[in-house]
Coordinates of C-alpha atoms in Angstrom, one line a residue:
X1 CA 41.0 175.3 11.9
X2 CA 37.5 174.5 11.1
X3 CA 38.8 171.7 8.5
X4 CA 40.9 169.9 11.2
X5 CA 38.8 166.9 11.6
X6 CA 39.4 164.0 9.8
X7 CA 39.5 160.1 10.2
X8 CA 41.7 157.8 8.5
X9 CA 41.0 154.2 6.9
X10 CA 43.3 151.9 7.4
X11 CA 46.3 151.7 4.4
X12 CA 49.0 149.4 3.7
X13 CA 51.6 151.9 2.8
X14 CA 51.8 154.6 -0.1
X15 CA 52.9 152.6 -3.2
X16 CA 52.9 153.5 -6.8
X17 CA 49.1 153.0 -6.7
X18 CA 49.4 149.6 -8.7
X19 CA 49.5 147.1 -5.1
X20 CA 49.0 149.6 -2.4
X21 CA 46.0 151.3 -1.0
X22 CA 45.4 154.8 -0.9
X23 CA 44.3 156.2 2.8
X24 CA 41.4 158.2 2.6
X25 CA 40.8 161.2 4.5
X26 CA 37.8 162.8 5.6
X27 CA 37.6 166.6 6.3
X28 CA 35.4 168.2 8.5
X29 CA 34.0 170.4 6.4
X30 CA 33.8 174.7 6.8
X31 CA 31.7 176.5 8.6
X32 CA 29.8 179.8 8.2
X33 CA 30.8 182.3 5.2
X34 CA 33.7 179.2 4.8
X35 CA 30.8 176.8 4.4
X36 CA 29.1 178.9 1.4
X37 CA 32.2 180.0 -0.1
X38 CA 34.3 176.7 -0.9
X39 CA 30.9 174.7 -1.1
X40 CA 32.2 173.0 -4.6
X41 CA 28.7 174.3 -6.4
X42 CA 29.4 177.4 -5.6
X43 CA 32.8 177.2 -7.1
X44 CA 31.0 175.7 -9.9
X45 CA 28.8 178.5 -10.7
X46 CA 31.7 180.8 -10.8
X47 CA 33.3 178.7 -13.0
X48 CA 29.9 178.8 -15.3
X49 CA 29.9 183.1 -15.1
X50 CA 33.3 182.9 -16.2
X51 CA 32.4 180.8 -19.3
X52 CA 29.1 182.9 -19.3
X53 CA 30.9 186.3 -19.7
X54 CA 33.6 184.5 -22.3
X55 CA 32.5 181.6 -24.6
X56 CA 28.7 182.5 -23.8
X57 CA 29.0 185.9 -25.4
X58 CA 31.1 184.3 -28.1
X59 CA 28.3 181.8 -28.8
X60 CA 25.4 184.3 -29.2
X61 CA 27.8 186.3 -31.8
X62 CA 28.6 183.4 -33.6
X63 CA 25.5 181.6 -33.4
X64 CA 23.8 184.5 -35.6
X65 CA 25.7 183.3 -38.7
X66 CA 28.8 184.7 -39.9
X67 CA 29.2 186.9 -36.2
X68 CA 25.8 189.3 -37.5
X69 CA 27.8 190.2 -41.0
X70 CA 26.3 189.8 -44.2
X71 CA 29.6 188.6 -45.6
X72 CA 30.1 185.5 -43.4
X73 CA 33.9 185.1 -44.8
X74 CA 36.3 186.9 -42.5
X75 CA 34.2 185.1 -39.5
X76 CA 34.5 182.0 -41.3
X77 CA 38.7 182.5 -41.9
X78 CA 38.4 183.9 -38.4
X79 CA 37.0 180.7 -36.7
X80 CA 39.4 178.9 -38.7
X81 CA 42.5 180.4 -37.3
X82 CA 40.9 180.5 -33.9
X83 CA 40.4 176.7 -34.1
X84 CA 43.7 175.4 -35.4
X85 CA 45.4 177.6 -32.7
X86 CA 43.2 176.6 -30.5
X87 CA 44.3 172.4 -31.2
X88 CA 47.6 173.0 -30.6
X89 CA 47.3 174.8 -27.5
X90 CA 44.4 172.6 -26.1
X91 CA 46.7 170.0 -26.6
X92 CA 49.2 171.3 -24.0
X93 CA 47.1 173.6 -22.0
X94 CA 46.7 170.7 -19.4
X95 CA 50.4 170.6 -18.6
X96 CA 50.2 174.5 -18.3
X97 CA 47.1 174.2 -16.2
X98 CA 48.6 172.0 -13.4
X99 CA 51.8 174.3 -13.4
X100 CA 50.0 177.9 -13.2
X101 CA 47.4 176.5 -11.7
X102 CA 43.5 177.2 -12.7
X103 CA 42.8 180.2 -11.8
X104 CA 45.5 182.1 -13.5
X105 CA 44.9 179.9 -16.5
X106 CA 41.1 180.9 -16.5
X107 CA 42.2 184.7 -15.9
X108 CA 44.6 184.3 -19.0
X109 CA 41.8 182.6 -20.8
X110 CA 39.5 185.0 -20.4
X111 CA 41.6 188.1 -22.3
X112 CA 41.0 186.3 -25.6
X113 CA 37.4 186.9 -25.7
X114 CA 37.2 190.6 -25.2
X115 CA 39.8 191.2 -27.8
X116 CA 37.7 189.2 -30.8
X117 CA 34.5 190.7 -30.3
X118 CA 36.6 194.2 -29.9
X119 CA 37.4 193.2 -33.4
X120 CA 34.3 192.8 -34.8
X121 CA 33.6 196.1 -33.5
X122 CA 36.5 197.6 -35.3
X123 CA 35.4 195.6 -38.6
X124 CA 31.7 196.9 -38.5
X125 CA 33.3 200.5 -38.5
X126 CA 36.5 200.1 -40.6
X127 CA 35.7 197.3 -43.3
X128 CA 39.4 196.8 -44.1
X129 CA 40.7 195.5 -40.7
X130 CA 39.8 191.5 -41.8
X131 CA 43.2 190.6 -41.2
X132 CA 42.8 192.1 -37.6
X133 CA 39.8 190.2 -37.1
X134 CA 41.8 187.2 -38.3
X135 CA 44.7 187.7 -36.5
X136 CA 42.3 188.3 -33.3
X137 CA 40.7 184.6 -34.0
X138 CA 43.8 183.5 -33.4
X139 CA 44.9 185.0 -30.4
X140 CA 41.3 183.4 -28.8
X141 CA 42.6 180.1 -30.0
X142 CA 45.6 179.9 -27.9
X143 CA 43.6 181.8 -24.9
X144 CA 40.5 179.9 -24.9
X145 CA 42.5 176.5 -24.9
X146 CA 43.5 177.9 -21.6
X147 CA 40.2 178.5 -20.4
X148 CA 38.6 175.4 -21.8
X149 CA 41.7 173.0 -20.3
X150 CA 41.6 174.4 -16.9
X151 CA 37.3 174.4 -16.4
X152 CA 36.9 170.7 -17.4
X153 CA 39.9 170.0 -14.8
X154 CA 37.6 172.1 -12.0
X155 CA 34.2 170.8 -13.1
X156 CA 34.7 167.6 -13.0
X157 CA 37.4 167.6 -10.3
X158 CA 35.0 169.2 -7.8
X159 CA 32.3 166.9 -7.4
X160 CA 31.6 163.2 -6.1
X161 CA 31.4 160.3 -8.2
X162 CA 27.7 160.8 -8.1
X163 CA 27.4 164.4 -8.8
X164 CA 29.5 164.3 -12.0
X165 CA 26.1 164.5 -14.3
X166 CA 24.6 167.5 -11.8
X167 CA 27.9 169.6 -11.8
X168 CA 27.9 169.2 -15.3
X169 CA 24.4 170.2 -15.9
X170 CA 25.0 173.3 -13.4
X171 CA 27.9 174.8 -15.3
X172 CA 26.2 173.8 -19.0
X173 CA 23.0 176.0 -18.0
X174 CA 25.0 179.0 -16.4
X175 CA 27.5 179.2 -19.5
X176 CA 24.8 178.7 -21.8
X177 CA 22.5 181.7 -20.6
X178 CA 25.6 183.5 -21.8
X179 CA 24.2 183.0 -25.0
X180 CA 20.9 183.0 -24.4
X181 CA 21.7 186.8 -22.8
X182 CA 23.6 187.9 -25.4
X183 CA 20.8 186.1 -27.9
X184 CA 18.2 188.4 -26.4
X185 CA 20.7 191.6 -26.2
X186 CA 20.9 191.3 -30.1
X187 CA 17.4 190.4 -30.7
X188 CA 16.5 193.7 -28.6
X189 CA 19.2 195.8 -30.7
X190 CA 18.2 194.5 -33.9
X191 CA 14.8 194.0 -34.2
X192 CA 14.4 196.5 -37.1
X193 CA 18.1 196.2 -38.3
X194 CA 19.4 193.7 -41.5
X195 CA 23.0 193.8 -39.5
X196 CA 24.4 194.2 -36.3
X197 CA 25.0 197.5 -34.7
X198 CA 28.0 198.9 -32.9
X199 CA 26.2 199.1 -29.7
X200 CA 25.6 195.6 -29.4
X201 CA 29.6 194.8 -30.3
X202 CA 30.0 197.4 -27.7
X203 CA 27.7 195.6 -25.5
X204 CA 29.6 192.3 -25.6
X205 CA 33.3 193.9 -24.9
X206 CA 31.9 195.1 -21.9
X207 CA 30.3 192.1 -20.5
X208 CA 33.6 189.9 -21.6
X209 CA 36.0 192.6 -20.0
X210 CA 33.8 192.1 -17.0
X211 CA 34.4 187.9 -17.1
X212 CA 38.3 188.3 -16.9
X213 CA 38.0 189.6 -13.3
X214 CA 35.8 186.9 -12.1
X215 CA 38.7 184.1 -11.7
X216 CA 40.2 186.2 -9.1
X217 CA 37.1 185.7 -7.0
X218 CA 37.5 181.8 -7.0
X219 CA 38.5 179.9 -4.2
X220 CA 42.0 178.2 -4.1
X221 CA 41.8 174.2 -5.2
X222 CA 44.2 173.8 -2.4
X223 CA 41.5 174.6 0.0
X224 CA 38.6 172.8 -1.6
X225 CA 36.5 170.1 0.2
X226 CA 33.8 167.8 -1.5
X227 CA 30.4 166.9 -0.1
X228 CA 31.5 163.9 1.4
X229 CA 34.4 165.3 2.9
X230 CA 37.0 164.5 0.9
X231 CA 40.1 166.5 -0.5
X232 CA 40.3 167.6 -4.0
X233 CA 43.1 166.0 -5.3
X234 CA 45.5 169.0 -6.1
X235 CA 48.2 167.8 -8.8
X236 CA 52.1 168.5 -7.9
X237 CA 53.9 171.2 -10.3
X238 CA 57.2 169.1 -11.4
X239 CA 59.5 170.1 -13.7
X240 CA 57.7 171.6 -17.4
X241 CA 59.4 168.0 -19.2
X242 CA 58.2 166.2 -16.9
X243 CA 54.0 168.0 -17.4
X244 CA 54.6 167.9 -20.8
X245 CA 55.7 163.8 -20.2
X246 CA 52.6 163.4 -18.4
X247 CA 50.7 163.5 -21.9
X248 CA 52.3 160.8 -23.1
X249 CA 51.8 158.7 -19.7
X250 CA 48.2 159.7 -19.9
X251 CA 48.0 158.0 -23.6
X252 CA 50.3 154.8 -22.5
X253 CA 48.1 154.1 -19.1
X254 CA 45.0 154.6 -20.2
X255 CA 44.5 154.1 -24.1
X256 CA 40.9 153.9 -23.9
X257 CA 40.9 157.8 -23.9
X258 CA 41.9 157.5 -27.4
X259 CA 38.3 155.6 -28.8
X260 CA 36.8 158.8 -27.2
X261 CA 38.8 160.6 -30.0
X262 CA 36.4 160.8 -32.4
X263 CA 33.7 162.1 -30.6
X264 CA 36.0 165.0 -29.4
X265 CA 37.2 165.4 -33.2
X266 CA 33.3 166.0 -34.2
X267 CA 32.0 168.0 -31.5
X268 CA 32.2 171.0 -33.2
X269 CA 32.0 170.3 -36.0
X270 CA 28.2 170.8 -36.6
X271 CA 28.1 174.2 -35.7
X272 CA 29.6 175.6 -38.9
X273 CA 26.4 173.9 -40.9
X274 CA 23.7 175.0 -38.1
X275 CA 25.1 178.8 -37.5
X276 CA 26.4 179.6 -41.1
X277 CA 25.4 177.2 -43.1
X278 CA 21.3 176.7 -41.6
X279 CA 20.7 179.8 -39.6
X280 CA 22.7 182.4 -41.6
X281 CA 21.8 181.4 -45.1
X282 CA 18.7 180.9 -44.4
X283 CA 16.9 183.6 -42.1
X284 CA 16.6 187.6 -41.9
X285 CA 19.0 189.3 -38.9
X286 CA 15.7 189.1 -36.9
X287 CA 15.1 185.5 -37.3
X288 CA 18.5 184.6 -36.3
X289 CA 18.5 186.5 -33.6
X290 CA 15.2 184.9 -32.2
X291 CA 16.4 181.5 -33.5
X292 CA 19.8 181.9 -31.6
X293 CA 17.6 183.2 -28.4
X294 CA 15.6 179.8 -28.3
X295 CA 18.9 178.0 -29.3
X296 CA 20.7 178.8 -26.3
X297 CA 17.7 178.0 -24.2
X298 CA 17.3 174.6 -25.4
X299 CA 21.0 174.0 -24.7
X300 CA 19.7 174.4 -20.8
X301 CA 16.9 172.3 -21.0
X302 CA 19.4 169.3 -23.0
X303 CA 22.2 169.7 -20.7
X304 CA 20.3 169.1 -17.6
X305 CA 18.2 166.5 -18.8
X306 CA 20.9 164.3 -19.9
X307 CA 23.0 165.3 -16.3
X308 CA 19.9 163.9 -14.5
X309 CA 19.7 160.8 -16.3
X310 CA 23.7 160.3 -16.1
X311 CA 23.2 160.9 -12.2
X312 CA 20.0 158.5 -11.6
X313 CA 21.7 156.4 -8.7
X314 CA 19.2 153.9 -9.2
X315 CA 20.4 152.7 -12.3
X316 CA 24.2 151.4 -12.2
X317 CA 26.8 153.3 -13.4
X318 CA 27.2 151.2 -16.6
X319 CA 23.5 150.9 -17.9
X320 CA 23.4 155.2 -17.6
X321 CA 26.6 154.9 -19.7
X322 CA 25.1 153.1 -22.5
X323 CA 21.7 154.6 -22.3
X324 CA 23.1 158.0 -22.7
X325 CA 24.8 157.0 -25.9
X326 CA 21.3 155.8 -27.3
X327 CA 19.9 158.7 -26.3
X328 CA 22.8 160.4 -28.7
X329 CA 22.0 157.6 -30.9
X330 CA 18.5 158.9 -31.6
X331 CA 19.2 162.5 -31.4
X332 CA 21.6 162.5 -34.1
X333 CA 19.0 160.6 -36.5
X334 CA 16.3 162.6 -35.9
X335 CA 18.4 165.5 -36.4
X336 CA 20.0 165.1 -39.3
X337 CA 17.1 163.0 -41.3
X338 CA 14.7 166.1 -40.3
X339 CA 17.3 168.0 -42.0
X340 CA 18.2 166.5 -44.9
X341 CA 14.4 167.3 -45.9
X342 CA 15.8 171.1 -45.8
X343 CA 18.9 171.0 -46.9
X344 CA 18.3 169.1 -50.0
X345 CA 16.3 171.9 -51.1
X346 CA 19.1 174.8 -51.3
X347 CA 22.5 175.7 -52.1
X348 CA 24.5 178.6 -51.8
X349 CA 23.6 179.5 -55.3
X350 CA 19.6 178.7 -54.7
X351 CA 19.0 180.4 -52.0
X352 CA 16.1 182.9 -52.4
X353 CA 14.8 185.6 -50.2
X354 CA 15.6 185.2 -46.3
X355 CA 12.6 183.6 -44.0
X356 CA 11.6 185.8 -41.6
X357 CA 9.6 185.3 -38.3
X358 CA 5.9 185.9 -40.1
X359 CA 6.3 183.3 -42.8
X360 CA 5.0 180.4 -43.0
X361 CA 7.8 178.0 -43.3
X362 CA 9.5 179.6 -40.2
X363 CA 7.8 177.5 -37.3
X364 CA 9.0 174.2 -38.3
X365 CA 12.7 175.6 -39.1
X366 CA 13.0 176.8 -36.0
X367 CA 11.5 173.3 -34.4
X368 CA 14.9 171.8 -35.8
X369 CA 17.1 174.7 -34.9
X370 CA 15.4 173.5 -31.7
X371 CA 16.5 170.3 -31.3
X372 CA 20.1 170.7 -32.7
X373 CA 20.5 172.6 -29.2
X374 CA 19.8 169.9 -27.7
X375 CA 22.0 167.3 -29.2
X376 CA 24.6 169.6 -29.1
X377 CA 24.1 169.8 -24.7
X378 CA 23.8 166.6 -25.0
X379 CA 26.7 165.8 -27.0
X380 CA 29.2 167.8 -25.1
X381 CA 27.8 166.8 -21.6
X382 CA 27.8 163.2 -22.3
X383 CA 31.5 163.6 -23.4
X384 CA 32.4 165.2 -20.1
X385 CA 30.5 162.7 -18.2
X386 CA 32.7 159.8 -20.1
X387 CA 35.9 161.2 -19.2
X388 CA 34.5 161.7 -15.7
X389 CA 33.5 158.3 -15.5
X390 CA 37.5 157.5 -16.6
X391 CA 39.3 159.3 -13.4
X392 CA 38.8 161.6 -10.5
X393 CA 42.3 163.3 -11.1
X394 CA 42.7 166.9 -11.6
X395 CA 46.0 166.5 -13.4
X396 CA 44.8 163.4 -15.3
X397 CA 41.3 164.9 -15.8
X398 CA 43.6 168.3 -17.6
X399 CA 45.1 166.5 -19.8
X400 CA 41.7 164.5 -20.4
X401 CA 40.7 168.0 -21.4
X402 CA 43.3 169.1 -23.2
X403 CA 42.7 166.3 -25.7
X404 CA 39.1 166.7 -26.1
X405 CA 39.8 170.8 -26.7
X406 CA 42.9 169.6 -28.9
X407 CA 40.4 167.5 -31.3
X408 CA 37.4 169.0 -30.9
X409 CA 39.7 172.4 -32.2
X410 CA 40.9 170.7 -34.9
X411 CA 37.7 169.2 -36.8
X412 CA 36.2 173.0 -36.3
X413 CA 39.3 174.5 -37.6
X414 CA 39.1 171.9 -41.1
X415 CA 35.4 172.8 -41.7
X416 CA 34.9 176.3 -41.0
X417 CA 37.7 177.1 -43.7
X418 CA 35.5 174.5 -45.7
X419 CA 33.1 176.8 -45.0
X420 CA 35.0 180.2 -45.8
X421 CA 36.2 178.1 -49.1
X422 CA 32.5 177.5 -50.3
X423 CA 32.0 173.9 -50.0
X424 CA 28.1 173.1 -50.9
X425 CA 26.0 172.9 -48.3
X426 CA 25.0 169.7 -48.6
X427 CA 28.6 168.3 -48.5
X428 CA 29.0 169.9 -44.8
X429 CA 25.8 168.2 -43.9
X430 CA 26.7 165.3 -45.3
X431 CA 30.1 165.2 -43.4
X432 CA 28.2 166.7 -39.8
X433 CA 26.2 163.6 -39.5
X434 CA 28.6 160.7 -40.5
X435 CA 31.1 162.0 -38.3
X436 CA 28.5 162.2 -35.5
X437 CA 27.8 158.3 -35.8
X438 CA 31.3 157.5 -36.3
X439 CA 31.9 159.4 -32.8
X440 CA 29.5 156.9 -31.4
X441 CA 31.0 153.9 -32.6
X442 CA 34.0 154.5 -31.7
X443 CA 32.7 155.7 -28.1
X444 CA 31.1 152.2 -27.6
X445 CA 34.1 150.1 -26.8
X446 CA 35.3 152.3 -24.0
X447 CA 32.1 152.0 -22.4
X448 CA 32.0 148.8 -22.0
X449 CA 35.2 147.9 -21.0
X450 CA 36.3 151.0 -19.2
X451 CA 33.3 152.3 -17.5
X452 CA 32.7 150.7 -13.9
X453 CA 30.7 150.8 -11.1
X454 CA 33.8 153.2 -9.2
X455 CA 36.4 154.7 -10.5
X456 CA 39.6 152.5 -8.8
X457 CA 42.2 154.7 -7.2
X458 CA 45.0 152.8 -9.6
X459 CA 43.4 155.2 -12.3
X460 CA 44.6 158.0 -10.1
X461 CA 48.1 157.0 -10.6
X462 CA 50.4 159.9 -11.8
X463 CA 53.9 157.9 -13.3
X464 CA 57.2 159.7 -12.2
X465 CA 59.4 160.7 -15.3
X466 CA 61.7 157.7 -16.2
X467 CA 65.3 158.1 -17.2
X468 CA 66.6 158.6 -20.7
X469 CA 67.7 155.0 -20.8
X470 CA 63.8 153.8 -20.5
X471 CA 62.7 156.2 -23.3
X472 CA 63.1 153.7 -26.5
X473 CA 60.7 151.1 -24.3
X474 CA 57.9 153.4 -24.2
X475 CA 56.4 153.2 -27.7
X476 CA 56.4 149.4 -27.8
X477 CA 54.9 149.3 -23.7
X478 CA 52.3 151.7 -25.5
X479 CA 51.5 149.1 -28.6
X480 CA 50.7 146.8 -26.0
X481 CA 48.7 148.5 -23.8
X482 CA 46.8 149.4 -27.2
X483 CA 46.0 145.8 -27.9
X484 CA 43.2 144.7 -25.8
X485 CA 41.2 147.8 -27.0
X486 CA 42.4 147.6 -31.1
X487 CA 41.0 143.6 -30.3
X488 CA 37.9 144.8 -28.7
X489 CA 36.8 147.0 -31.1
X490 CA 37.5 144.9 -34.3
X491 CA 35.4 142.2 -32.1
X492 CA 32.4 145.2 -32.2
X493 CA 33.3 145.2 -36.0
X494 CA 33.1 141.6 -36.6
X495 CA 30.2 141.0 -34.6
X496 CA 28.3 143.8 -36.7
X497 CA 29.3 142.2 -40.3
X498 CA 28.2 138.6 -39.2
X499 CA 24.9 140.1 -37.6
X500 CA 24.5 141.6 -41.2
X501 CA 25.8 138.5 -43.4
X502 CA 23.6 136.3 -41.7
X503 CA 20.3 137.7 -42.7
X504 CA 21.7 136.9 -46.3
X505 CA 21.4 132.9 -47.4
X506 CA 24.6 133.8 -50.0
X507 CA 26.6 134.3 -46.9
X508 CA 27.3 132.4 -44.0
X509 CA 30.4 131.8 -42.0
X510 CA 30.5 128.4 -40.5
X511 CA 30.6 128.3 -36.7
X512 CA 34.1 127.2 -36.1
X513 CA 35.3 130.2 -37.9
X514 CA 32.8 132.5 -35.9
X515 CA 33.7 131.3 -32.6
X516 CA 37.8 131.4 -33.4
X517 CA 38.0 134.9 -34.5
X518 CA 35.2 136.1 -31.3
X519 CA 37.6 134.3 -28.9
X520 CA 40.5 135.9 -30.3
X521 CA 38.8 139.2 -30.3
X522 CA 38.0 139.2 -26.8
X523 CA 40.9 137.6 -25.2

């Protein structure tokens, strides 16, 4: 076989990961059509069609504001459903991933897609079928948790250490010309119309039927060898208690994943403002469609900047880690306080005739429509990246997906039914860019304590299921294990609320105290 070749490092055994060394094993790696084939970019770029033909499409309808409808309520309800089904299956899709395996979980998650833009179709034609359109929202929830769940476990599975920022980048700009293609499809279809017509609807089933086959063309994990010749690690397909166990060993061995949990809760949470909310109370069919178009293309140019700065091997691991979240840092502030300039001039009542792409006041809008692509790339690459940074584990990595789906699903659900329920505008905005910061925050700790030069192989450590005796331990083992971070981040806290106290005279907390509750904080 031309993969027989391999060399062997010395081990002391195969332990439980926590005092024994793992061998490594290098592959010689394919040759010819082989070599093309399962080259682990290539695998990636089918994994970025699949998204391309599924969520891309999805993006461009739903980045028009309210799916191209003048009435953006059933797409609101509709996103709604779609995103609290989507929570709870995103929260268990990784256990179902590493028993079907990814493939036929991408081929399952695929179906959604074609089904809810078939529905918009049969809305445009028959206004009455919202409940179809609804129940169709739905349906993509638990199918796209799928999807979701099994990529992040191949994207970031697939490449070296090192590559993690490029691979990321790679499948951001493939699925995102998804919507930049389906952007322009629109744009073309509707340049003279004030709502979408069926042709374009039609257009989209088409393309999304086409993206369910495209799983079946992927290469086996099994047989997949990275760059510098090592195995992908495949994960084992126990018994369904003990997959569904494995979330909760996730949680208890590596708690950190859960100050990540507010940056997967928001992540989604700003489109409802920018496509309904921005774009689609704002703008004529034809401006949306050219905003969406440019929207979809800065996603490209965000995602691959911030991959190539997360890959820059000259800085350490731990400085790119921390200069990423600045670069969030800024984005979200420049964002949201260019914004706020807009936003505090409308409401849904207020809102006068619809900018087109010959005003005036267009140019600049769309300079911010602009830029929220990019924090959004960046947002979402950057989160991959962290949990990249966390393990090299397919299995682990699955459920690592499965949470960020699960929350990031759940924060879209709440606010696009705030949404269909006529909250003001500005309460949305509001709520978009506190719960952005907040993410941050909360993201910091883990950096700094959990990001390192390597990930260690110990973080690769599956636990086997334990016996029914050992079940009542758990939740206290977990309390502990929860400690050192809980400490950490009230010791970010504290630090913060001196640093601000001292620059008052009326407030100052006498060194002894300072230094007691620091040391405790860290220990």
């Amino acid at each position: 076989m031309s993969n027989s070749g391999r060399s062997h490092t010395p081990s002391d055994g195969d332990g439980d990961g926590a005092s024994a060394m793992h061998s490594v094993e290098i592959h010689q790696q394919y040759r010819g059509f082989k070599a093309v084939y399962y080259n682990p970019v290539i695998q990636v770029v089918f994994l970025g069609f699949v998204c391309f033909m599924g969520p891309g499409l999805f993006n461009a309808l739903n980045g028009l504001g309210g799916g191209g409808m003048l009435d953006a309520t059933t797409s609101a309800n509709a996103n709604s459903a779609l995103y609290a089904t989507f929570a709870v299956a995103a929260f268990f899709a990784g256990s179902i991933n590493n028993v079907l395996g990814s493939r036929l979980t991408l081929l399952l998650g695929t179906t959604g897609y074609a089904l809810y833009i078939g529905s918009y179709l049969a809305y445009n034609i028959h206004p009455n079928m919202g409940a179809f359109v609804i129940a169709a929202g739905a349906y993509l929830g638990i199918s796209a948790g799928l999807l979701w769940t099994a990529q992040g476990s191949l994207m970031l599975a697939y490449p070296t250490e090192d590559q993690k920022g490029k691979f990321i980048g790679i499948f951001w700009s493939i699925f995102n010309l998804g919507g930049v293609v389906g952007a322009a499809v629109s744009l073309g279809n509707n340049f003279d119309n004030t709502v979408l017509t069926n042709g374009t609807y039609i257009g989209f089933v088409v393309l999304t039927g086409i993206g369910v086959l495209i799983p079946l063309l992927m290469a086996n994990p099994l047989k997949m060898i990275r760059t510098d010749g090592t195995r992908v690690v495949t994960p084992r397909h126990p018994s369904w208690r003990s997959e569904f166990y494995g979330l909760w060993i996730t949680l208890r061995r590596d708690p950190w994943i859960c100050f990540l949990f507010p940056m997967f809760f928001t992540s989604n949470w700003f489109y409802t403002w920018q496509f309904n909310d921005y774009n689609g109370a704002l703008f004529t069919i034809r401006a949306r469609a050219l905003n969406n178009l440019i929207y979809w293309l800065s996603q490209i140019v965000g995602s691959v900047s911030i991959g190539f700065l997360l890959d820059q091997r000259s800085l350490t691991r731990r400085f790119r880690a921390f200069t990423g979240w600045c670069v969030l840092l800024v984005m979200v502030f420049v964002v949201h306080t260019w914004a706020y300039f807009y936003q505090k001039d409308y409401t849904r009542d207020t809102i006068a005739d619809k900018i087109d792409i010959h005003e005036s006041p267009y140019v600049s809008r769309l300079w911010l429509y602009i830029f929220c692509g990019l924090l959004d790339a960046m947002w979402q690459t950057t989160a991959y990246w962290f949990m990249g940074a966390m393990s090299n584990d397919p299995a682990k990595l699955a459920n690592f997906s499965g949470f960020y789906k699960s929350l990031q699903s759940a924060g879209a659900a709440g606010i696009w039914r705030g949404d269909a329920m006529k909250l003001p505008f500005m309460n949305i905005f509001i709520s978009t860019w506190v719960l952005l910061v907040a993410g941050l925050i909360f993201a910091l700790p883990m950096i700094h304590m959990r990001v390192k030069e390597t990930t260690e192989e110990t973080d690769e450590t599956l636990c086997v299921l334990p016996s029914a005796i050992f079940w009542p331990l758990t939740f206290p083992l977990l309390v502990m294990r929860m400690a050192a971070p809980l400490r950490c981040l009230s010791t970010y806290l504290f630090l913060g609320l001196h640093s601000a106290l001292r620059t008052s005279s009326a407030f100052r907390l006498p060194p002894l105290i300072f230094r007691v509750v620091l040391c405790c904080g860290a220990r």
